[in-house]
Structures are given as C-alpha cells and as structure tokens.
Amino acid sequence: MRGKITPFFLLFFSVIFFFAHPHPLDPLTPSEISSIRRIIRSSPFFSSKPLAFHYVGLDEPDKLAVLSWQSNPSAAPLPLLRAFVILRSGGRTHEISVDLTNSSVASHRLHTGHGYPMFTVAELAAVSSLPFNYTPFVESVKKRGVELKNVICTAFAAGWHGNAKQGRRVAKVQCFVAGETVNLYMRPLEGITMAVDLEATEIINYVDRLVVPVPAAAGTDYRASRQMPPFGPRAKPVAVAQPQGKGFAIDGCVVRWANWEFHMGFDVWAGLVISAASVVGPGEDSGVRRSVLYRAFVSEVFVPYMDPSEEWYYKVFFDGGEYGLGPYTASLETMIDCPANAEFMDGYYATGDGSPVKVSRAFCVFERYAGDTSWRHTETLIPGEVVTEAREEVSLVVRTVTTSANYDYVFDWEFKTSGSIKISAALTGTLEVRATDYTNADQISGEQYGTLVAPNTIGVLHDHFITYHLDLDVAGPPNSFVKARFRPARTGGGPRKSYWTVAAETARTEADARVKVSAGPPAELLVVNPAAKTKLGNAAGYRLIPGAAVATSLLSDDDYPQIRASFTRKQLWVTPYNKSEKWVSGLYVDQSRGDDNLAAWSMRNRAIENTDIVLWYTIGFRHIPCQEDFPVMPMLAGGFELRPFNFFETNPLIKTVPFSKG
Ligand SMILES: *[C@@H]1O[C@H](CO)[C@@H](O)[C@H](O)[C@H]1NC(C)=O
Ligand SMILES: *[C@@H]1O[C@H](CO)[C@@H](O)[C@H](O)[C@H]1NC(C)=O
Ligand SMILES: [Cu+2]
C-alpha cells in the first residue's frame, strides 16, 4: 500500500482510485465488470442490438509500465486501466477495448479469421434443454426404456474436422441418465448424436444410430451416504496446528510469505493467474528482492479422446479456450479441498449478458509442513560428537480446482522457502465412458478404444495436455534459454574409461528452444539472466525440471485436432514476450484451425537470446482407464518444478532458524 501523505485536494480521487484498483494487474472487480457492460450497452453501435459477452478480462497494461510502477508504486502513476472484451452480435465477433479511466470504448474491430470465442454458460445451458421438446429424442429415450425425467443433457464443443467453409457456431449435445445415482457420466445414452446451433438455439442434426444398454446405476454413486458396509480402509484424523498463527498476509491480491511475494488474479479463461513473483535471498542478500515470474497461468487444457467412431470422434476438448476454466472453478471448502489453516479468495467474471458473477472461495492459500526436511546432514567423524542438523521443509500452497464437466483438475502452485516453485495439476473426478454390450473382458473382440471398467462401460483412452504460460523474469526481464546437454565422454586412457560432462547451448531463436523432454539426449533446461551474475560469476538462473507426466501427442500431423493443438508435439517452447500471445491454442479456439497457436507463432523463428522470453510447458498424461478409475478416479498428479540455479549465493535455507529454536 502507498505510504505517502497525499495532499488534501487529491485525497478523494486517490482513495476511490486506489481502493477500486490498487494493483495494475488486479483482475476486474464486480463494479468494473458492471461499468464495462454499461459502457458497451450505451455505445451508439451496440445500444439497440442483442449481444453476448464471451470474454471480459483485464487488458494487461504495458509490461514496462507495470514494472516501473512496481519499482516505485508511490511515485509512478498507475498504468492505464483497460478491459478487453469479446462480444457476439449480429452473427459477428467483435473485439473491444474499454477504457475504464474515462468510461469509453477505446477500440472496436471485427474478428474475421477462423474460430469463435469461448461459449457462454447460458448458451450451453439453453441448448442442453432442447432435446426434451424434440420428438425424435423423446422417442429414442422411450425406446431405451428410460424415463425422460431421469435424463440430463449437456453440450460439448463440436471441434473442426476439415470442412473448408466457416459455418455457424455449432455444438454437440449428449445425454446421460441419473435417477438412482448422481454419477450420470457413468450412464450415457449411447448411440444418439445431436448437433445444435448455439445462436439459433435449435437442433440442426439428429442421429440415433445404435441401441446399447444404459449401464446400471448400481455401484456408480460416490456419495458416502450411499455406500453399504463393510466400510474401509480407514485412517485416523490428522490435524494441522499453527500455534503462532499464520505466517502469510494477503493485502488486496498480493500475498507475502517468508521470502516470497506474489500477486494472485482471476481470469475467466485461465482461472488463477500468478503475477509478479519475487524472492529475497538468505542472510546478507536479504532485502534484495528479485523477480522470478512476471505472469504465469494455465493457458490451455487439451483432452483428445481416442475413439474415432461417429458418436465420439469430435471429443477433443479445449477446456480453456472453448469453455474457460473460470466459470467452472469450484468453490473450495475447508477439509475437502484445503486444510483448516487455509485462507480463501473470491473470483469474478462476466456472464453472457455482461453482469458480474462471483466464484466464492475460488482460491485457497495455506502453509504446508508435512514433517519433511528441506536439507539435513549427520556428521560422525568429529571426535566425541555426532552432529545432526536439518531444516524443516515448509511451503506456501496456492490452490484452485476446476471441474470441466466430468473431470476435476486440482491446480497447485507451491512456493518453497528454498526459492523453488512446484507447479502441479492433478486429475480426479469421473471418466468419460462409452456404453457397450460387453459385460466381461473375455467377450471383447476387434478394435476397442478403451478398457471395460464396469459391466457395459468402457473407459475410453485419452490424453490430458495442460499447457502453462510462464513468463519468467529471472532477476529481471532479459533472459536466455539454455539447454545444458549431458555428453558421455571417453578418457584417453588411465584407470577410468568414461565419464559425463555438460555442454551448454544458448538458444538463439525459437527453433533452437523447442524441446521434446522424452526424446534425445537428456538436457537440463535453464533460464538465465546473462547480466545478473553471482559474486562467483555464474549467471543467475532457474531450472525447469519436468515431472512425471511428460506425454506428447501421438495423433498424426494431418489430423484436425492435432492441427489445432500442434503445440502438443513438444513439451517446451520459448517465445519472445508478446502481450498478445497469451493463449497457446489461439484467441478463437472453438472451431479453430491451428493458424493462430503457439506452433504457428513459433514458425517466425524470432530471436530469443538475452531478451524478455516466455516459456510454454505442457504436462501430458496418457490415460488408459482402469477399474480403479470407476466410479470416480483417485487423484493422479503431474507437474514440474522451477528451481533456482546459481540464483542465490548459497543454500538459501542456511540461515533459516529451525522451528525448535524459533
Ligand atoms: C479516453 O482516454 C484515452 C487515453 O488517454 C484517449 O485516447 C481517449 O481519446 C479518451 N476517450 C474519451 C472519450 O475521452
Ligand atoms: C505479437 O503477436 C501477434 C500475434 O501472434 C502478432 O500478430 C504480432 O506480429 C506479434 N508482434 C511481434 C513484435 O512479434
Ligand atoms: Cu483422464
């Protein structure tokens, strides 16, 4: 917060301005969202037209302006506050920049390229109710011996499968049976495919191709109240205690804890956005706060299913760009999603009609200590004593959960006092299954696209690719990307015949920086600031350490979903910072054609050495469903770590006071 004394005549203005929008990267507030709606509604162009708000978010201020504001918040003026809005009106897509400082439309252009903006929650709900008044569907339900009142329908993105003509905004509607269970995703009404027009709100194509049994409700419910004895396995409760209270403080959207400071924001596309993360060093370096990340968030979650049949081929979902992670962010609960010592923050986004909606408890923040050590050593060679010394591993976790229809994604950002940030995504929730005649694996013949996980139920093969936008600013914006390759070497003679060494290569252009983690000679992936050296002369750096989930796409290059998500061929890409390159799958993902995605931008092969760079890293899970994933799957986590490498002068935890001495 500003500590400066403000002259009286400025007080009124600055207080309003200040409390309304204290940090230039703060997400839009509910009143700002309402103002945006009013400004657009009252502009002459839109005043009398029907329109739908598909994206409303902060138009990020110029990075240099934010950095200069950050270096001296009390002196520099706040960068201009603008919102970026995507509207549909009159069958066209409009991009609008709204200036909130003077309540005006700053720019307005039409999007004429391929693809459409993300769906609104309301339009998906509207088309999901269409089948109930559609006679052929009612007949299909009757034919299957299912009661219409137990049927629940939902809308899915239809994708793009090669048609040259840009048609209308269509989606597919699929229906399920609830009734005696809440686990409707385990009971698909298989064989029925409906295409709907999202803007006319009508069914435009209906096919009932095959009748297979609806899997039974028995055994699908996951509610504790519906389980029958015997119960178990059972663990005794474990509690968290913080006898001296919480160690972090939340000031607006800024979190301060131990040696870390960062900003948390909410965006309708990405959900959680972490900005301006900086850390101070140990001992003599303390007080010197240096940046690590400027802005980082989940840019896309791409989930292609591997069943090419008529009912399933279109199931290649872009949960970020098609639906938005924000509207499906869960309201977190203590002792369910987060421990008892957590604090919560709300998020806001705009509905299709432009009004603000609140996502209560969209994020939680908590300190974690699970009895682990961050370093230890036992020394037995000192005469007369055994020295054992250790420090506790304590971290601060920021968590958000998105439920994309059947799946739940738990996104964690774990900040460690050691300077590391561990970023993880964990999958849980229910599978997407295909109903089948088979009731036993022995009956199965011919090509199957999954595993029999219950009678009449095939868990279909699929991948989850979660791509992070990581604008690292290691000790400042000008960074280089270095691949340190391990090189096996031979000695010329002597007792040892071989060893390994490292050859560091700095990537000069985007093409040098594409990395397939799972292939080729292993390399350390490093971001360094060539101008920021330690006292010993090493360049300050951060390593990106891939974790367990490193799948890349196995779809062929000419397959339409792969054309759209061509960036899933490699885990790591590096681009020069460009404010408009935020969304890895492009700005208009629904029915996109791959002409505005990371792989397309990277074709320009721009210089990336010693400049402001952005890393894009994809966590990839290849998911072969198994019986344990039924009726709800146990959490499966993957991720990566950003870990300091010559960033600090020494182990940053050498001067940390242990709990027992504190
Ligand atoms: C609002 O402010 C912007 C930036 O200063 C300026 O370009 C624009 O002309 C202003 N619009 C109106 C309507 O005053
Ligand atoms: C920034 O990105 C946009 C979208 O990819 C592109 O049109 C523009 O040319 C880029 N600017 C620079 C300087 O590369
Ligand atoms: Cu899965």
Coordinates of C-alpha atoms and ligand atoms in Angstrom, one line a residue, residues 576-581 595-597 600-601 604 606, ligand 2:
P576 CA 9.9 -13.7 -27.1
Y577 CA 7.4 -11.8 -24.9
N578 CA 4.5 -10.5 -26.8
K579 CA 1.5 -9.2 -25.0
S580 CA -1.0 -10.7 -27.5
E581 CA 0.5 -14.2 -27.3
D595 CA -3.4 -20.8 -37.7
D596 CA -3.2 -18.8 -34.5
N597 CA -1.5 -21.1 -32.0
A600 CA 2.2 -21.0 -35.8
W601 CA 3.8 -18.1 -33.9
R604 CA 8.5 -16.9 -37.3
R606 CA 12.2 -14.9 -33.7
Ligands
LIG2 C1 2.8 -10.3 -31.4 O1 1.9 -11.4 -31.6 C2 0.9 -11.1 -32.6 C3 0.0 -12.4 -32.6 O2 0.8 -13.5 -32.8 C4 1.5 -10.8 -34.0 O3 0.5 -10.5 -34.9 C5 2.5 -9.7 -33.8 O4 3.1 -9.5 -35.1 C6 3.5 -10.0 -32.8 N1 4.4 -8.9 -32.6 C7 5.7 -9.1 -32.7 C8 6.5 -7.9 -32.5 O5 6.2 -10.2 -32.9

